[in-house]
mmCIF file of C-alpha atoms in Angstrom:
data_model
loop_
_atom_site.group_PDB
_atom_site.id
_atom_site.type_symbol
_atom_site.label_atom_id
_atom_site.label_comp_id
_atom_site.label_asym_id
_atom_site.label_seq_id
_atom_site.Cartn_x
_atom_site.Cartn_y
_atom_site.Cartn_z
ATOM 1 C CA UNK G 926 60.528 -97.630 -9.724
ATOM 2 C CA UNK G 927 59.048 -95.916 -6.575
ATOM 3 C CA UNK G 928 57.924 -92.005 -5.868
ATOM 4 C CA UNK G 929 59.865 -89.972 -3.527
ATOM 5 C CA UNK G 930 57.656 -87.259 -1.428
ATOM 6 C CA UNK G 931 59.612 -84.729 -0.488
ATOM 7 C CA UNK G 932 59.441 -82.425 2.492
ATOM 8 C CA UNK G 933 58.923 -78.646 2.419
ATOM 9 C CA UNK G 934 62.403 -78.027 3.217
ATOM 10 C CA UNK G 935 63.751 -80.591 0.212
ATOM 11 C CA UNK G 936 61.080 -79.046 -1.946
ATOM 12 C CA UNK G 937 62.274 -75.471 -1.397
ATOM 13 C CA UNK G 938 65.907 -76.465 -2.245
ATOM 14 C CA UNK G 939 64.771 -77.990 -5.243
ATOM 15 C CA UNK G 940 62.749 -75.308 -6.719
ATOM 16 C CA UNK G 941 65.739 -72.881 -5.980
ATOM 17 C CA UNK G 942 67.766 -75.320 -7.975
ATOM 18 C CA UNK G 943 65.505 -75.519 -10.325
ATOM 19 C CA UNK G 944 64.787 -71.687 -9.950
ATOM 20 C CA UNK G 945 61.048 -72.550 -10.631
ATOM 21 C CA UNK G 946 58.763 -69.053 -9.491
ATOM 22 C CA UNK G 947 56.333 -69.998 -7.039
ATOM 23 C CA UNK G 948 54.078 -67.442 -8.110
ATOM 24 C CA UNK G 949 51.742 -68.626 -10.871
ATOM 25 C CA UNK G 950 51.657 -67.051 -14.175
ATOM 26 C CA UNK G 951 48.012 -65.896 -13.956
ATOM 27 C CA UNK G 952 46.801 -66.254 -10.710
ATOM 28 C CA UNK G 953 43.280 -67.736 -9.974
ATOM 29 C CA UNK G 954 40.279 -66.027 -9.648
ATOM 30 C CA UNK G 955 39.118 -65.304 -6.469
ATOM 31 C CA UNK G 956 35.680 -67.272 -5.113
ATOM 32 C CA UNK G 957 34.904 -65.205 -2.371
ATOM 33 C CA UNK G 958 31.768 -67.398 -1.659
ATOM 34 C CA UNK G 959 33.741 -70.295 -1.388
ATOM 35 C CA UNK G 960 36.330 -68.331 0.920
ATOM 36 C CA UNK G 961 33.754 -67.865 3.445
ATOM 37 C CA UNK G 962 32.366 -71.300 3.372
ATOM 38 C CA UNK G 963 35.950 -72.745 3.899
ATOM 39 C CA UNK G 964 36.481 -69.838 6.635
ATOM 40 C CA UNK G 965 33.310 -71.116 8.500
ATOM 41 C CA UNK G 966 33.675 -73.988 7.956
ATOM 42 C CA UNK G 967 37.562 -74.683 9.439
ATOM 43 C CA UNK G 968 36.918 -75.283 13.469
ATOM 44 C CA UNK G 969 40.915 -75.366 13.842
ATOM 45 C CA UNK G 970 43.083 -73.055 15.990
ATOM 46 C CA UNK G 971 43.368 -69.655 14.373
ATOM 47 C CA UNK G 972 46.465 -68.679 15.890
ATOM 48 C CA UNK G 973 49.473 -71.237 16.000
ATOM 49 C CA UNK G 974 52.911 -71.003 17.547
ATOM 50 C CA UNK G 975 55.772 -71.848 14.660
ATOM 51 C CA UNK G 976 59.631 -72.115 14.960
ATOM 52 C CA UNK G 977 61.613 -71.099 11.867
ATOM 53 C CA UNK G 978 65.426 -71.149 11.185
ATOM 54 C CA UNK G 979 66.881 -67.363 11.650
ATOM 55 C CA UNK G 980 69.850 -66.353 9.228
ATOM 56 C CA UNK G 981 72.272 -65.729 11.981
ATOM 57 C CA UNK G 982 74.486 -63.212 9.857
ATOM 58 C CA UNK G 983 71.255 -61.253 8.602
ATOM 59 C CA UNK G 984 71.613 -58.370 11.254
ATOM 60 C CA UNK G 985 75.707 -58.460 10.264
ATOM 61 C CA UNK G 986 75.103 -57.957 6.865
ATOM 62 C CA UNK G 987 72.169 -55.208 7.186
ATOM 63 C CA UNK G 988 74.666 -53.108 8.941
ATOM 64 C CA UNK G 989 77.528 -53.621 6.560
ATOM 65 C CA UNK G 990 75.083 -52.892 3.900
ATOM 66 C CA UNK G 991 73.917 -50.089 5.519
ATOM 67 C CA UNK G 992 76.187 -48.182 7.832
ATOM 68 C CA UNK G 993 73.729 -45.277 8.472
ATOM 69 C CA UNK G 994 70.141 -44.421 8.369
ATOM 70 C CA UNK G 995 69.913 -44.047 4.856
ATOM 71 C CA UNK G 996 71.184 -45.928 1.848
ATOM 72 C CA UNK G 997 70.840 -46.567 -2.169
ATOM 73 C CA UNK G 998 68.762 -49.028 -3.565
ATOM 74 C CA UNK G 999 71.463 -50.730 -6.018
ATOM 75 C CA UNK G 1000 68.780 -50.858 -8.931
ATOM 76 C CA UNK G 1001 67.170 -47.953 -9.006
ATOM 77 C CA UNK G 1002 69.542 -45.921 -7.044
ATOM 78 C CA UNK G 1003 66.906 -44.488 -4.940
ATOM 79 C CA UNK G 1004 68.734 -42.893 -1.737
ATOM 80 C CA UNK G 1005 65.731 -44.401 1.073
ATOM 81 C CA UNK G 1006 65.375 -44.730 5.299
ATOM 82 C CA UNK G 1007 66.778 -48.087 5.947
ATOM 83 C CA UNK G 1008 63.266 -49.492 6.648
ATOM 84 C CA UNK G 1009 62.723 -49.481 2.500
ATOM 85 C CA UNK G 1010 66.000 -51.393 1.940
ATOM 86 C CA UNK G 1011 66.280 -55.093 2.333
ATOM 87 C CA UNK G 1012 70.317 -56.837 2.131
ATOM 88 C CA UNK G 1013 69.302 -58.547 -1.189
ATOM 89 C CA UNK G 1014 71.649 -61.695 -2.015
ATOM 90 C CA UNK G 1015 72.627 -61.541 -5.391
ATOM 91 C CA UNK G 1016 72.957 -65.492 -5.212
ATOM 92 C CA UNK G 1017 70.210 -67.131 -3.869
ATOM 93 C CA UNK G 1018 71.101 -67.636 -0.234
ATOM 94 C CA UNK G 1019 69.756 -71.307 -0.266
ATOM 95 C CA UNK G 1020 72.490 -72.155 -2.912
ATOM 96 C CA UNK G 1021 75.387 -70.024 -1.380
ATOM 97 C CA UNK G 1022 78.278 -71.828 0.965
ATOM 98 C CA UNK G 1023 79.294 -71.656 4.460
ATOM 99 C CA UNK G 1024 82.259 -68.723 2.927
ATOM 100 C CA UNK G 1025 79.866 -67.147 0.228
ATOM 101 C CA UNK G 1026 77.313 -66.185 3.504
ATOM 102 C CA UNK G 1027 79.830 -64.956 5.032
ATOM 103 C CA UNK G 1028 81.132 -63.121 2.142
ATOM 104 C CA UNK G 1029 79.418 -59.628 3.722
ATOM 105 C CA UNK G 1030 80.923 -57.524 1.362
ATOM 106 C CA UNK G 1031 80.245 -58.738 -1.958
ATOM 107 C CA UNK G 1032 77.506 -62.029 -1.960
ATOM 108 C CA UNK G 1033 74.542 -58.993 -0.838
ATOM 109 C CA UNK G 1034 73.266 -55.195 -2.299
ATOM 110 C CA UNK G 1035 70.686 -53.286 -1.130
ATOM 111 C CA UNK G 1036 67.109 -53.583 -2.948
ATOM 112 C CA UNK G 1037 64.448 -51.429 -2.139
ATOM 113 C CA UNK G 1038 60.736 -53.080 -0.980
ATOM 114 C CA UNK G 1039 59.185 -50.595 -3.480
ATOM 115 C CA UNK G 1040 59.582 -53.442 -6.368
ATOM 116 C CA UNK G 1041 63.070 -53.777 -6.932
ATOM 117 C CA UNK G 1042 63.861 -56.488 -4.317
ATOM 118 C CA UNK G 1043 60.952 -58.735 -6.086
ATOM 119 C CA UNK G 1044 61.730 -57.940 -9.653
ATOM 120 C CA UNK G 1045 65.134 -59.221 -8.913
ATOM 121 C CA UNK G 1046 64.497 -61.882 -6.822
ATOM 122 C CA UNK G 1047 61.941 -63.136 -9.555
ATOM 123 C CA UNK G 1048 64.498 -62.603 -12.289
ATOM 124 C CA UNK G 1049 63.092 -59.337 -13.942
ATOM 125 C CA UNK G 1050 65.896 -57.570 -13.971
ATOM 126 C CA UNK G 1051 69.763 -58.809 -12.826
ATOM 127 C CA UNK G 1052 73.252 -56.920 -13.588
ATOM 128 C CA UNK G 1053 75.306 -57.714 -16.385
ATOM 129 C CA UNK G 1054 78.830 -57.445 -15.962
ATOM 130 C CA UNK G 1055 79.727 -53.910 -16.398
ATOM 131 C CA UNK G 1056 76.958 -52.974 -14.283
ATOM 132 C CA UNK G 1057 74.555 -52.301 -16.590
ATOM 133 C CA UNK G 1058 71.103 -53.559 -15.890
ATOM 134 C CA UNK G 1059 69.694 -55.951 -18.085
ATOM 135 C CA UNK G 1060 65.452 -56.555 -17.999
ATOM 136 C CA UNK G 1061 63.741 -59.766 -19.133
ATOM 137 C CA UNK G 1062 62.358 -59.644 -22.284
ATOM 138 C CA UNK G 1063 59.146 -61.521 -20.281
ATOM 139 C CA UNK G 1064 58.697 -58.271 -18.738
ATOM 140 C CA UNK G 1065 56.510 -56.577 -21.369
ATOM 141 C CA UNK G 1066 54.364 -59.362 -20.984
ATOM 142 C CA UNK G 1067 53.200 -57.574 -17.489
ATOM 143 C CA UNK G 1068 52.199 -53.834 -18.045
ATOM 144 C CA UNK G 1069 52.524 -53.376 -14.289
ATOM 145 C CA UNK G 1070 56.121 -54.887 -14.332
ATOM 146 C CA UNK G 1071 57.196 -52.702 -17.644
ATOM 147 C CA UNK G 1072 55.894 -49.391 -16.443
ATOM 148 C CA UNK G 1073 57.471 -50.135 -13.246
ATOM 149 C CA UNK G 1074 61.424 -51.035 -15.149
ATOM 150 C CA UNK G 1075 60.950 -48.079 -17.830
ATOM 151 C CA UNK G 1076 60.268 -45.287 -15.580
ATOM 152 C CA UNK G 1077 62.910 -46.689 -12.749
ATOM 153 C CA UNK G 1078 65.237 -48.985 -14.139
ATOM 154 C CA UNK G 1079 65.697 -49.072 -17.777
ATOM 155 C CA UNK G 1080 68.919 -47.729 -19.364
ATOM 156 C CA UNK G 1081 70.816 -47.571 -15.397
ATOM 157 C CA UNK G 1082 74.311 -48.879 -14.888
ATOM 158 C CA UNK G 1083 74.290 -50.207 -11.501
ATOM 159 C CA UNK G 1084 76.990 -48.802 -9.308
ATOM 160 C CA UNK G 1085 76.860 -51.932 -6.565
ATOM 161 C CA UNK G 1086 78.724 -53.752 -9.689
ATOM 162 C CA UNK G 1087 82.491 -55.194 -8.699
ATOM 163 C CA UNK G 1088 84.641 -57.611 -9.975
ATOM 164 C CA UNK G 1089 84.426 -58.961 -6.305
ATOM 165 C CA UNK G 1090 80.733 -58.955 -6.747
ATOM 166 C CA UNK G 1091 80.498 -59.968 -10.156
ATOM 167 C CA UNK G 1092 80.746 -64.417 -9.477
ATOM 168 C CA UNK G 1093 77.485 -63.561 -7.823
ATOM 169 C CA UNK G 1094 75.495 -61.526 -10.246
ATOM 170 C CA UNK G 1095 76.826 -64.434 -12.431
ATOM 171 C CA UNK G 1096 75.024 -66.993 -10.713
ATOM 172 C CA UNK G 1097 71.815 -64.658 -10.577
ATOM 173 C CA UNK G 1098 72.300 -64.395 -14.382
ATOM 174 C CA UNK G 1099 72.333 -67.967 -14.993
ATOM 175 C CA UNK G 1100 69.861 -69.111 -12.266
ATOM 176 C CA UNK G 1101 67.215 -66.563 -11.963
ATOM 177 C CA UNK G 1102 66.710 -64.058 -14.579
ATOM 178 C CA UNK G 1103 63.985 -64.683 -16.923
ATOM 179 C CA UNK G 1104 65.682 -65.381 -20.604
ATOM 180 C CA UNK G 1105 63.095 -65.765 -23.588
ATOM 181 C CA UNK G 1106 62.293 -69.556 -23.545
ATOM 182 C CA UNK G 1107 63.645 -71.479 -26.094
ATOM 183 C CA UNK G 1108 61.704 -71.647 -29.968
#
């Protein structure tokens, strides 16, 4: 029996599969003592040139998303300048095919940057079918996250909801969004 090490690429797949949050529960203190030591101590380059894959139909779906200047956030229905609003896959993009990425219509909604895009994303909140939006019960465990749901999102019925869309809120259903864990 051996150990496979896997790369950062293989390693991001999995973690999507396994739609494990890379965030930590409670994150560690800070040791700002031991920042600067490891800042003065590092004699690296500070600055370092990086390639990165580019989503080729990103720009495609933006536009479809958002034909104008402005647009709705499809949680909190927030009508926002385009910078605020991010095409949000409903499915994670890692785990969509070839034809669900370039499903423009339907695999994408617009989230807003102003917490809806990472309370999705992170499985906070997702759409049930219907439209209305259902929140994680592991919510209330964050005050930050609850204040955030019942003043903006609890009790809305998502208008972005289709049957054409509704495969994909599926998958977010079943993938990402936080259920209770089991007794």
């Amino acid at each position: 029996m051996g150990i496979t090490v896997l790369g950062a690429d293989d390693s991001d797949t999995l973690q999507t599969y396994l739609t494990l949050d890379p965030a930590p529960a409670a994150p560690r203190q800070d040791d700002p003592e031991q920042d600067d030591k490891a800042v003065a101590a590092y004699d690296g380059e500070r600055e370092r040139k990086a390639t990165r894959a580019q989503r080729g139909e990103q720009a495609a779906l933006k536009r479809r998303l958002l034909p104008g200047l402005t647009g709705q956030c499809a949680l909190c229905g927030r009508e926002l300048p385009g910078t605020f609003l991010i095409g949000a896959h409903i499915k994670k993009r890692a785990m969509c095919t070839d034809d669900e990425k370039s499903d423009l219509d339907n695999v994408a909604m617009l989230a807003c940057t102003f917490g809806c895009d990472a309370l999705f994303e992170h499985g906070y909140v997702t759409v049930a079918q219907g439209g209305a939006l259902q929140v994680s019960p592991l919510a209330a465990a964050i005050p930050e996250i609850d204040t955030h749901i019942q003043e903006r999102l609890a009790g809305r019925t998502v208008t972005w909801w289709s049957p054409k869309r509704e495969p994909y809120y599926q998958w977010h259903r079943t993938h990402t969004f936080k259920e209770l864990p089991p007794a």
